[in-house]
Amino acid sequence: MSARKYFGTDGVRGIVGGDRINAEFALRLGYAAGRVLARGAVSAGRPTVVIGKDTRISGYMLESALEAGLSAAGVDVMLAGPIPTPAVAYLTRAWRLAAGIVISASHNPHYDNGIKFFSAAGTKLPDETEAAIEALLDEPLGCADSAGLGRARRISDAAGRYIEFCKSTFPSELDLQGLKIVVDAANGAAYHIAPHVFRELGAEVSVIGCEPDGFNINEKVGATHPETLVAAVAAQGADLGVALDGDADRLQMVDATGRLFNGDELLYAIVRDRARTQPIQGVVGTLMTNFGFERRMRELGIPFERAKVGDRYVLEVLRQRGWLYGGESSGHLLCLDRHTTGDGIVAALQVLAAMRHAGASLADLVADLSMYAQKMVNVPLAPGLDWQTHAGLKEASDAVRASLGERGRVLIRASGTEPKLRLMVEADDEALAEEGVRRLVAVKLA
């Protein structure tokens, strides 16, 4: 497939006021998407789309522009207001809609924003549908006649419906009574949802990062700044902390000792819990998943496969293999037996269910997972340099791999966003990892 002009791996993203994230582009995007959706409508009535957003101030502008474009194309619109990205996926499927649209730039700062789509099944739009939308984006803006225009209505119970869905993914025979949990919603889309989910399941809940003002999303709070939650858990004497990112599809957790658990450890807790009652067909990680996780899966006889970095790629491999569980170290976790997409709240509930089933702490659940030391250095990459065929780098990496044997691994990959080469060595001994990285960095890339 030819390179996309507008769509990236996660919809359309950019700086607010730039060439893509502005009112005029959102209007044209809504109209183009509406035409494609109307063309593929399977029912006699108009296709209907739900739009959700996070708490960025630019969401108002983009929401209005998308609504106008979709209406001009003859598509009805349901406006759900601020709700998590996975909530839009759920509502699209639950309401049998033609598509869902999310206005969010996830873990980025407020001056960025993005627009991405979900299919009627609550999954990413097929590539051919995105390509069809792109093909219409540069055509002149049109408008249906008055009788053919779409209607728009604001939905008042979207948050409540999603809260009930999240609770339904937690075993009905369990509760969270006796747990004190600090919830950090990153001043993002779950600020009015996540606290209720845990509270209604019986936990004593206190909150941080639940006072959005349009500008403070992800600002020193949330899954990308977990140190704030670590301090809050300690200060409040809580049992656990749950940190989400701005659109609530990413998770980090903290225990009473201040220990931070990343996505690899949380995924391990979930997989081990599921393995109590069912065979695990396989688990998908990424190139960055800790080697200790891979090795532990091998010891347990569970197939493990690595995808490219990005939860989209994890999901692709899961679907190809017919597996249910996967995730990233950063905290994007997928439990396809509970949801069609990554969901921070749902993932946290699966970890909590694992703790309840075992009657154990989170640290105890992952005690037999030995995480390897990861050492990574970014080095400048000259334009046009083919690092994959660079003789010196190959020689050094082969030597490091030989020295590691079964004790670790080497990962070399180019950054997707900047002209840099990422050199990483993992080992069961920190000094061994550091020595491996030093040998790679010593190579002159010219």
PDB file of C-alpha atoms in Angstrom, residues 47-330:
ATOM      1  CA  PRO A  47     -25.318   5.719   9.327  1.00  0.00           C
ATOM      2  CA  THR A  48     -24.618   6.990  12.832  1.00  0.00           C
ATOM      3  CA  VAL A  49     -21.264   7.849  14.404  1.00  0.00           C
ATOM      4  CA  VAL A  50     -20.327   8.527  18.029  1.00  0.00           C
ATOM      5  CA  ILE A  51     -17.683  11.163  18.801  1.00  0.00           C
ATOM      6  CA  GLY A  52     -15.755  11.130  22.074  1.00  0.00           C
ATOM      7  CA  LYS A  53     -12.865  13.325  23.189  1.00  0.00           C
ATOM      8  CA  ASP A  54     -10.403  13.873  25.981  1.00  0.00           C
ATOM      9  CA  THR A  55     -10.106  17.078  28.001  1.00  0.00           C
ATOM     10  CA  ARG A  56      -7.930  19.240  25.713  1.00  0.00           C
ATOM     11  CA  ILE A  57      -9.391  22.652  25.025  1.00  0.00           C
ATOM     12  CA  SER A  58      -9.006  22.075  21.292  1.00  0.00           C
ATOM     13  CA  GLY A  59     -11.486  19.204  21.523  1.00  0.00           C
ATOM     14  CA  TYR A  60     -14.421  21.642  21.366  1.00  0.00           C
ATOM     15  CA  MET A  61     -13.250  23.077  18.051  1.00  0.00           C
ATOM     16  CA  LEU A  62     -12.481  19.727  16.460  1.00  0.00           C
ATOM     17  CA  GLU A  63     -15.707  18.153  17.710  1.00  0.00           C
ATOM     18  CA  SER A  64     -17.829  20.911  16.168  1.00  0.00           C
ATOM     19  CA  ALA A  65     -15.977  20.755  12.863  1.00  0.00           C
ATOM     20  CA  LEU A  66     -16.245  16.965  12.613  1.00  0.00           C
ATOM     21  CA  GLU A  67     -19.927  17.130  13.486  1.00  0.00           C
ATOM     22  CA  ALA A  68     -20.553  19.662  10.708  1.00  0.00           C
ATOM     23  CA  GLY A  69     -18.650  17.623   8.128  1.00  0.00           C
ATOM     24  CA  LEU A  70     -20.417  14.382   9.027  1.00  0.00           C
ATOM     25  CA  SER A  71     -23.833  16.075   8.985  1.00  0.00           C
ATOM     26  CA  ALA A  72     -23.107  17.592   5.570  1.00  0.00           C
ATOM     27  CA  ALA A  73     -22.406  14.060   4.309  1.00  0.00           C
ATOM     28  CA  GLY A  74     -25.722  12.772   5.652  1.00  0.00           C
ATOM     29  CA  VAL A  75     -24.415  11.009   8.770  1.00  0.00           C
ATOM     30  CA  ASP A  76     -26.090  11.261  12.176  1.00  0.00           C
ATOM     31  CA  VAL A  77     -23.800  12.121  15.085  1.00  0.00           C
ATOM     32  CA  MET A  78     -23.898  11.220  18.776  1.00  0.00           C
ATOM     33  CA  LEU A  79     -21.739  13.489  20.937  1.00  0.00           C
ATOM     34  CA  ALA A  80     -20.504  11.626  24.015  1.00  0.00           C
ATOM     35  CA  GLY A  81     -18.298  14.387  25.444  1.00  0.00           C
ATOM     36  CA  PRO A  82     -15.113  13.594  27.381  1.00  0.00           C
ATOM     37  CA  ILE A  83     -14.735   9.801  27.580  1.00  0.00           C
ATOM     38  CA  PRO A  84     -11.763   7.423  27.273  1.00  0.00           C
ATOM     39  CA  THR A  85     -10.668   6.103  23.887  1.00  0.00           C
ATOM     40  CA  PRO A  86     -11.676   2.523  24.807  1.00  0.00           C
ATOM     41  CA  ALA A  87     -15.114   3.837  25.827  1.00  0.00           C
ATOM     42  CA  VAL A  88     -15.690   5.005  22.259  1.00  0.00           C
ATOM     43  CA  ALA A  89     -14.731   1.539  21.002  1.00  0.00           C
ATOM     44  CA  TYR A  90     -17.210  -0.023  23.424  1.00  0.00           C
ATOM     45  CA  LEU A  91     -20.086   2.365  22.663  1.00  0.00           C
ATOM     46  CA  THR A  92     -19.620   2.001  18.913  1.00  0.00           C
ATOM     47  CA  ARG A  93     -20.053  -1.731  19.234  1.00  0.00           C
ATOM     48  CA  ALA A  94     -22.775  -1.649  21.909  1.00  0.00           C
ATOM     49  CA  TRP A  95     -24.926   0.858  20.008  1.00  0.00           C
ATOM     50  CA  ARG A  96     -24.411  -0.932  16.655  1.00  0.00           C
ATOM     51  CA  LEU A  97     -23.034   2.240  15.064  1.00  0.00           C
ATOM     52  CA  ALA A  98     -21.251   2.673  11.746  1.00  0.00           C
ATOM     53  CA  ALA A  99     -18.069   4.011  13.384  1.00  0.00           C
ATOM     54  CA  GLY A 100     -16.607   5.764  16.392  1.00  0.00           C
ATOM     55  CA  ILE A 101     -14.348   8.811  16.393  1.00  0.00           C
ATOM     56  CA  VAL A 102     -11.926   9.799  19.158  1.00  0.00           C
ATOM     57  CA  ILE A 103     -10.444  13.277  19.502  1.00  0.00           C
ATOM     58  CA  SER A 104      -7.289  12.770  21.550  1.00  0.00           C
ATOM     59  CA  ALA A 105      -3.507  12.842  21.445  1.00  0.00           C
ATOM     60  CA  SER A 106      -3.258  10.248  24.208  1.00  0.00           C
ATOM     61  CA  HIS A 107      -0.190  10.888  26.410  1.00  0.00           C
ATOM     62  CA  ASN A 108       0.949  14.044  24.542  1.00  0.00           C
ATOM     63  CA  PRO A 109       0.702  17.588  25.962  1.00  0.00           C
ATOM     64  CA  HIS A 110      -2.372  19.790  25.496  1.00  0.00           C
ATOM     65  CA  TYR A 111      -1.066  21.621  22.428  1.00  0.00           C
ATOM     66  CA  ASP A 112      -1.177  18.391  20.431  1.00  0.00           C
ATOM     67  CA  ASN A 113      -4.338  16.629  19.372  1.00  0.00           C
ATOM     68  CA  GLY A 114      -5.470  13.865  17.080  1.00  0.00           C
ATOM     69  CA  ILE A 115      -8.445  12.195  15.431  1.00  0.00           C
ATOM     70  CA  LYS A 116      -8.783   8.432  15.095  1.00  0.00           C
ATOM     71  CA  PHE A 117     -11.546   6.056  14.104  1.00  0.00           C
ATOM     72  CA  PHE A 118     -13.032   2.779  15.292  1.00  0.00           C
ATOM     73  CA  SER A 119     -14.971   0.403  13.074  1.00  0.00           C
ATOM     74  CA  ALA A 120     -18.466  -0.880  13.866  1.00  0.00           C
ATOM     75  CA  ALA A 121     -16.805  -3.836  15.601  1.00  0.00           C
ATOM     76  CA  GLY A 122     -14.943  -1.544  18.022  1.00  0.00           C
ATOM     77  CA  THR A 123     -11.604  -2.117  16.324  1.00  0.00           C
ATOM     78  CA  LYS A 124      -9.291   0.026  14.234  1.00  0.00           C
ATOM     79  CA  LEU A 125     -10.675   0.937  10.816  1.00  0.00           C
ATOM     80  CA  PRO A 126      -9.501  -1.412   8.058  1.00  0.00           C
ATOM     81  CA  ASP A 127      -6.633   0.019   6.016  1.00  0.00           C
ATOM     82  CA  GLU A 128      -8.810   0.128   2.897  1.00  0.00           C
ATOM     83  CA  THR A 129     -11.408   2.280   4.687  1.00  0.00           C
ATOM     84  CA  GLU A 130      -8.757   4.746   5.859  1.00  0.00           C
ATOM     85  CA  ALA A 131      -7.369   4.819   2.317  1.00  0.00           C
ATOM     86  CA  ALA A 132     -10.852   5.557   0.941  1.00  0.00           C
ATOM     87  CA  ILE A 133     -11.243   8.479   3.364  1.00  0.00           C
ATOM     88  CA  GLU A 134      -7.833   9.841   2.386  1.00  0.00           C
ATOM     89  CA  ALA A 135      -8.759   9.650  -1.294  1.00  0.00           C
ATOM     90  CA  LEU A 136     -11.704  12.005  -0.693  1.00  0.00           C
ATOM     91  CA  LEU A 137      -9.934  14.458   1.609  1.00  0.00           C
ATOM     92  CA  ASP A 138      -8.567  16.653  -1.151  1.00  0.00           C
ATOM     93  CA  GLU A 139     -11.827  16.789  -3.109  1.00  0.00           C
ATOM     94  CA  PRO A 140     -14.065  19.884  -2.863  1.00  0.00           C
ATOM     95  CA  LEU A 141     -16.322  20.057   0.184  1.00  0.00           C
ATOM     96  CA  GLY A 142     -19.953  19.351  -0.674  1.00  0.00           C
ATOM     97  CA  CYS A 143     -23.229  19.125   1.170  1.00  0.00           C
ATOM     98  CA  ALA A 144     -26.312  16.932   1.058  1.00  0.00           C
ATOM     99  CA  ASP A 145     -29.643  18.619   0.427  1.00  0.00           C
ATOM    100  CA  SER A 146     -31.633  19.743   3.441  1.00  0.00           C
ATOM    101  CA  ALA A 147     -33.651  16.532   3.713  1.00  0.00           C
ATOM    102  CA  GLY A 148     -30.482  14.438   3.555  1.00  0.00           C
ATOM    103  CA  LEU A 149     -28.486  16.182   6.292  1.00  0.00           C
ATOM    104  CA  GLY A 150     -27.459  14.259   9.365  1.00  0.00           C
ATOM    105  CA  ARG A 151     -28.752  15.107  12.829  1.00  0.00           C
ATOM    106  CA  ALA A 152     -26.644  15.556  15.951  1.00  0.00           C
ATOM    107  CA  ARG A 153     -27.531  14.928  19.573  1.00  0.00           C
ATOM    108  CA  ARG A 154     -25.583  15.011  22.789  1.00  0.00           C
ATOM    109  CA  ILE A 155     -25.575  11.807  24.843  1.00  0.00           C
ATOM    110  CA  SER A 156     -25.871  12.333  28.585  1.00  0.00           C
ATOM    111  CA  ASP A 157     -25.349   8.775  29.813  1.00  0.00           C
ATOM    112  CA  ALA A 158     -22.224   7.724  27.886  1.00  0.00           C
ATOM    113  CA  ALA A 159     -19.993   7.845  30.976  1.00  0.00           C
ATOM    114  CA  GLY A 160     -22.456   5.853  33.067  1.00  0.00           C
ATOM    115  CA  ARG A 161     -22.818   3.169  30.415  1.00  0.00           C
ATOM    116  CA  TYR A 162     -19.053   2.794  30.179  1.00  0.00           C
ATOM    117  CA  ILE A 163     -18.671   2.625  33.962  1.00  0.00           C
ATOM    118  CA  GLU A 164     -21.071  -0.311  33.987  1.00  0.00           C
ATOM    119  CA  PHE A 165     -19.175  -1.990  31.157  1.00  0.00           C
ATOM    120  CA  CYS A 166     -15.861  -1.680  33.009  1.00  0.00           C
ATOM    121  CA  LYS A 167     -17.391  -3.149  36.165  1.00  0.00           C
ATOM    122  CA  SER A 168     -18.787  -6.049  34.145  1.00  0.00           C
ATOM    123  CA  THR A 169     -15.230  -7.154  33.270  1.00  0.00           C
ATOM    124  CA  PHE A 170     -14.487  -7.764  36.972  1.00  0.00           C
ATOM    125  CA  PRO A 171     -15.638 -11.161  38.330  1.00  0.00           C
ATOM    126  CA  SER A 172     -19.098 -10.839  39.879  1.00  0.00           C
ATOM    127  CA  GLU A 173     -18.133 -12.968  42.872  1.00  0.00           C
ATOM    128  CA  LEU A 174     -15.321 -10.567  43.844  1.00  0.00           C
ATOM    129  CA  ASP A 175     -15.181  -7.037  45.210  1.00  0.00           C
ATOM    130  CA  LEU A 176     -12.585  -4.471  46.254  1.00  0.00           C
ATOM    131  CA  GLN A 177     -13.714  -4.060  49.852  1.00  0.00           C
ATOM    132  CA  GLY A 178     -10.871  -3.193  52.206  1.00  0.00           C
ATOM    133  CA  LEU A 179      -8.588  -1.729  49.528  1.00  0.00           C
ATOM    134  CA  LYS A 180      -7.546   1.903  49.572  1.00  0.00           C
ATOM    135  CA  ILE A 181      -6.685   2.977  46.023  1.00  0.00           C
ATOM    136  CA  VAL A 182      -5.344   6.266  44.674  1.00  0.00           C
ATOM    137  CA  VAL A 183      -6.568   6.879  41.124  1.00  0.00           C
ATOM    138  CA  ASP A 184      -4.604   9.216  38.839  1.00  0.00           C
ATOM    139  CA  ALA A 185      -6.524  10.054  35.652  1.00  0.00           C
ATOM    140  CA  ALA A 186      -3.847  12.384  34.207  1.00  0.00           C
ATOM    141  CA  ASN A 187      -6.393  15.232  34.112  1.00  0.00           C
ATOM    142  CA  GLY A 188      -7.693  13.379  31.089  1.00  0.00           C
ATOM    143  CA  ALA A 189     -10.700  11.596  29.691  1.00  0.00           C
ATOM    144  CA  ALA A 190     -11.275   9.227  32.638  1.00  0.00           C
ATOM    145  CA  TYR A 191     -11.342  11.920  35.345  1.00  0.00           C
ATOM    146  CA  HIS A 192     -15.098  11.439  35.944  1.00  0.00           C
ATOM    147  CA  ILE A 193     -15.142   7.705  35.221  1.00  0.00           C
ATOM    148  CA  ALA A 194     -12.207   5.798  36.732  1.00  0.00           C
ATOM    149  CA  PRO A 195     -12.828   6.850  40.381  1.00  0.00           C
ATOM    150  CA  HIS A 196     -16.451   5.665  40.160  1.00  0.00           C
ATOM    151  CA  VAL A 197     -15.491   2.264  38.728  1.00  0.00           C
ATOM    152  CA  PHE A 198     -13.207   1.360  41.626  1.00  0.00           C
ATOM    153  CA  ARG A 199     -15.433   2.995  44.244  1.00  0.00           C
ATOM    154  CA  GLU A 200     -18.551   1.174  43.053  1.00  0.00           C
ATOM    155  CA  LEU A 201     -16.695  -2.131  43.295  1.00  0.00           C
ATOM    156  CA  GLY A 202     -16.057  -1.445  46.987  1.00  0.00           C
ATOM    157  CA  ALA A 203     -12.678   0.268  47.192  1.00  0.00           C
ATOM    158  CA  GLU A 204     -11.944   3.365  49.223  1.00  0.00           C
ATOM    159  CA  VAL A 205     -10.817   5.786  46.515  1.00  0.00           C
ATOM    160  CA  SER A 206      -8.899   9.051  46.570  1.00  0.00           C
ATOM    161  CA  VAL A 207      -7.938  10.917  43.430  1.00  0.00           C
ATOM    162  CA  ILE A 208      -5.219  12.997  41.824  1.00  0.00           C
ATOM    163  CA  GLY A 209      -5.131  14.226  38.239  1.00  0.00           C
ATOM    164  CA  CYS A 210      -8.917  14.525  38.151  1.00  0.00           C
ATOM    165  CA  GLU A 211      -9.240  18.297  37.742  1.00  0.00           C
ATOM    166  CA  PRO A 212      -8.861  19.016  34.012  1.00  0.00           C
ATOM    167  CA  ASP A 213      -8.792  22.626  32.852  1.00  0.00           C
ATOM    168  CA  GLY A 214      -8.194  22.073  29.133  1.00  0.00           C
ATOM    169  CA  PHE A 215      -4.446  22.600  29.448  1.00  0.00           C
ATOM    170  CA  ASN A 216      -3.148  20.332  32.230  1.00  0.00           C
ATOM    171  CA  ILE A 217      -3.727  16.935  30.614  1.00  0.00           C
ATOM    172  CA  ASN A 218      -0.719  14.645  31.288  1.00  0.00           C
ATOM    173  CA  GLU A 219       1.076  17.516  33.026  1.00  0.00           C
ATOM    174  CA  LYS A 220       3.220  15.948  35.756  1.00  0.00           C
ATOM    175  CA  VAL A 221       0.529  13.339  36.414  1.00  0.00           C
ATOM    176  CA  GLY A 222      -0.700  10.086  34.925  1.00  0.00           C
ATOM    177  CA  ALA A 223       1.004   7.015  33.517  1.00  0.00           C
ATOM    178  CA  THR A 224       3.784   9.059  31.899  1.00  0.00           C
ATOM    179  CA  HIS A 225       4.656  10.743  35.222  1.00  0.00           C
ATOM    180  CA  PRO A 226       4.074   7.973  37.781  1.00  0.00           C
ATOM    181  CA  GLU A 227       6.344   9.581  40.351  1.00  0.00           C
ATOM    182  CA  THR A 228       3.398  11.798  41.356  1.00  0.00           C
ATOM    183  CA  LEU A 229       1.276   8.738  42.095  1.00  0.00           C
ATOM    184  CA  VAL A 230       4.132   7.043  43.976  1.00  0.00           C
ATOM    185  CA  ALA A 231       4.291  10.063  46.300  1.00  0.00           C
ATOM    186  CA  ALA A 232       0.507  10.188  46.737  1.00  0.00           C
ATOM    187  CA  VAL A 233       0.234   6.498  47.629  1.00  0.00           C
ATOM    188  CA  ALA A 234       2.927   6.913  50.265  1.00  0.00           C
ATOM    189  CA  ALA A 235       1.465  10.146  51.660  1.00  0.00           C
ATOM    190  CA  GLN A 236      -2.025   8.665  51.974  1.00  0.00           C
ATOM    191  CA  GLY A 237      -1.010   5.245  53.224  1.00  0.00           C
ATOM    192  CA  ALA A 238      -2.878   3.625  50.362  1.00  0.00           C
ATOM    193  CA  ASP A 239      -2.655  -0.015  49.326  1.00  0.00           C
ATOM    194  CA  LEU A 240      -2.360   0.671  45.600  1.00  0.00           C
ATOM    195  CA  GLY A 241      -2.199   3.395  43.004  1.00  0.00           C
ATOM    196  CA  VAL A 242      -3.629   3.277  39.485  1.00  0.00           C
ATOM    197  CA  ALA A 243      -2.253   5.696  36.876  1.00  0.00           C
ATOM    198  CA  LEU A 244      -3.858   6.202  33.461  1.00  0.00           C
ATOM    199  CA  ASP A 245      -2.784   8.432  30.597  1.00  0.00           C
ATOM    200  CA  GLY A 246      -4.796  11.203  28.952  1.00  0.00           C
ATOM    201  CA  ASP A 247      -7.115   8.938  26.983  1.00  0.00           C
ATOM    202  CA  ALA A 248      -7.054   6.106  29.554  1.00  0.00           C
ATOM    203  CA  ASP A 249      -5.751   3.303  27.364  1.00  0.00           C
ATOM    204  CA  ARG A 250      -2.422   3.052  29.220  1.00  0.00           C
ATOM    205  CA  LEU A 251      -1.824   1.776  32.759  1.00  0.00           C
ATOM    206  CA  GLN A 252       0.859   1.848  35.446  1.00  0.00           C
ATOM    207  CA  MET A 253       0.337   0.647  39.031  1.00  0.00           C
ATOM    208  CA  VAL A 254       2.068   1.353  42.350  1.00  0.00           C
ATOM    209  CA  ASP A 255       1.953  -0.656  45.589  1.00  0.00           C
ATOM    210  CA  ALA A 256       2.095   0.494  49.196  1.00  0.00           C
ATOM    211  CA  THR A 257       5.899   0.265  49.274  1.00  0.00           C
ATOM    212  CA  GLY A 258       6.194   2.723  46.382  1.00  0.00           C
ATOM    213  CA  ARG A 259       7.182   0.046  43.881  1.00  0.00           C
ATOM    214  CA  LEU A 260       6.124   0.884  40.339  1.00  0.00           C
ATOM    215  CA  PHE A 261       4.897  -1.988  38.145  1.00  0.00           C
ATOM    216  CA  ASN A 262       5.210  -1.541  34.390  1.00  0.00           C
ATOM    217  CA  GLY A 263       3.197  -3.102  31.601  1.00  0.00           C
ATOM    218  CA  ASP A 264       5.295  -6.276  31.391  1.00  0.00           C
ATOM    219  CA  GLU A 265       4.750  -7.066  35.059  1.00  0.00           C
ATOM    220  CA  LEU A 266       1.041  -6.247  34.950  1.00  0.00           C
ATOM    221  CA  LEU A 267       0.543  -8.387  31.853  1.00  0.00           C
ATOM    222  CA  TYR A 268       2.345 -11.232  33.602  1.00  0.00           C
ATOM    223  CA  ALA A 269      -0.014 -10.979  36.591  1.00  0.00           C
ATOM    224  CA  ILE A 270      -3.021 -11.186  34.269  1.00  0.00           C
ATOM    225  CA  VAL A 271      -1.684 -14.088  32.210  1.00  0.00           C
ATOM    226  CA  ARG A 272      -0.764 -16.144  35.287  1.00  0.00           C
ATOM    227  CA  ASP A 273      -4.241 -15.583  36.721  1.00  0.00           C
ATOM    228  CA  ARG A 274      -5.947 -16.662  33.487  1.00  0.00           C
ATOM    229  CA  ALA A 275      -3.698 -19.728  33.326  1.00  0.00           C
ATOM    230  CA  ARG A 276      -5.340 -21.022  36.533  1.00  0.00           C
ATOM    231  CA  THR A 277      -8.527 -21.888  34.648  1.00  0.00           C
ATOM    232  CA  GLN A 278      -7.672 -22.055  30.963  1.00  0.00           C
ATOM    233  CA  PRO A 279      -4.800 -22.881  28.615  1.00  0.00           C
ATOM    234  CA  ILE A 280      -3.007 -19.781  27.319  1.00  0.00           C
ATOM    235  CA  GLN A 281      -2.551 -20.148  23.573  1.00  0.00           C
ATOM    236  CA  GLY A 282       0.096 -17.417  23.403  1.00  0.00           C
ATOM    237  CA  VAL A 283       1.095 -13.904  24.442  1.00  0.00           C
ATOM    238  CA  VAL A 284       2.272 -10.985  22.304  1.00  0.00           C
ATOM    239  CA  GLY A 285       4.764  -8.347  23.424  1.00  0.00           C
ATOM    240  CA  THR A 286       6.857  -5.858  21.465  1.00  0.00           C
ATOM    241  CA  LEU A 287      10.512  -5.424  20.604  1.00  0.00           C
ATOM    242  CA  MET A 288      10.837  -3.592  23.934  1.00  0.00           C
ATOM    243  CA  THR A 289       9.233  -6.260  26.136  1.00  0.00           C
ATOM    244  CA  ASN A 290      11.669  -7.292  28.823  1.00  0.00           C
ATOM    245  CA  PHE A 291      13.662 -10.419  28.014  1.00  0.00           C
ATOM    246  CA  GLY A 292      12.831 -11.719  31.467  1.00  0.00           C
ATOM    247  CA  PHE A 293       9.170 -11.829  30.452  1.00  0.00           C
ATOM    248  CA  GLU A 294       9.959 -13.778  27.289  1.00  0.00           C
ATOM    249  CA  ARG A 295      12.121 -16.234  29.201  1.00  0.00           C
ATOM    250  CA  ARG A 296       9.432 -16.756  31.863  1.00  0.00           C
ATOM    251  CA  MET A 297       6.825 -17.460  29.178  1.00  0.00           C
ATOM    252  CA  ARG A 298       9.175 -20.047  27.704  1.00  0.00           C
ATOM    253  CA  GLU A 299       9.601 -21.687  31.124  1.00  0.00           C
ATOM    254  CA  LEU A 300       5.818 -21.877  31.483  1.00  0.00           C
ATOM    255  CA  GLY A 301       5.405 -23.401  28.036  1.00  0.00           C
ATOM    256  CA  ILE A 302       3.446 -20.394  26.759  1.00  0.00           C
ATOM    257  CA  PRO A 303       4.236 -19.282  23.173  1.00  0.00           C
ATOM    258  CA  PHE A 304       5.490 -15.706  22.986  1.00  0.00           C
ATOM    259  CA  GLU A 305       5.884 -13.448  19.978  1.00  0.00           C
ATOM    260  CA  ARG A 306       7.211  -9.926  19.567  1.00  0.00           C
ATOM    261  CA  ALA A 307       5.473  -7.276  17.462  1.00  0.00           C
ATOM    262  CA  LYS A 308       6.747  -3.869  16.392  1.00  0.00           C
ATOM    263  CA  VAL A 309       6.485  -1.145  19.040  1.00  0.00           C
ATOM    264  CA  GLY A 310       2.919   0.136  19.237  1.00  0.00           C
ATOM    265  CA  ASP A 311      -0.286  -1.383  20.602  1.00  0.00           C
ATOM    266  CA  ARG A 312      -1.715  -1.405  17.085  1.00  0.00           C
ATOM    267  CA  TYR A 313       0.928  -3.925  16.047  1.00  0.00           C
ATOM    268  CA  VAL A 314       0.379  -6.027  19.165  1.00  0.00           C
ATOM    269  CA  LEU A 315      -3.316  -6.200  18.271  1.00  0.00           C
ATOM    270  CA  GLU A 316      -2.527  -7.179  14.685  1.00  0.00           C
ATOM    271  CA  VAL A 317      -0.425 -10.146  15.793  1.00  0.00           C
ATOM    272  CA  LEU A 318      -3.016 -11.216  18.373  1.00  0.00           C
ATOM    273  CA  ARG A 319      -5.673 -11.323  15.676  1.00  0.00           C
ATOM    274  CA  GLN A 320      -3.424 -13.175  13.270  1.00  0.00           C
ATOM    275  CA  ARG A 321      -2.653 -15.831  15.884  1.00  0.00           C
ATOM    276  CA  GLY A 322      -6.092 -15.969  17.472  1.00  0.00           C
ATOM    277  CA  TRP A 323      -4.557 -15.190  20.883  1.00  0.00           C
ATOM    278  CA  LEU A 324      -6.118 -13.077  23.636  1.00  0.00           C
ATOM    279  CA  TYR A 325      -3.380 -11.377  25.689  1.00  0.00           C
ATOM    280  CA  GLY A 326      -0.651  -8.922  24.847  1.00  0.00           C
ATOM    281  CA  GLY A 327       0.818  -5.568  25.685  1.00  0.00           C
ATOM    282  CA  GLU A 328       3.654  -3.102  25.891  1.00  0.00           C
ATOM    283  CA  SER A 329       6.054  -2.234  28.677  1.00  0.00           C
ATOM    284  CA  SER A 330       4.608   1.289  28.559  1.00  0.00           C
TER     285      SER A 330
END
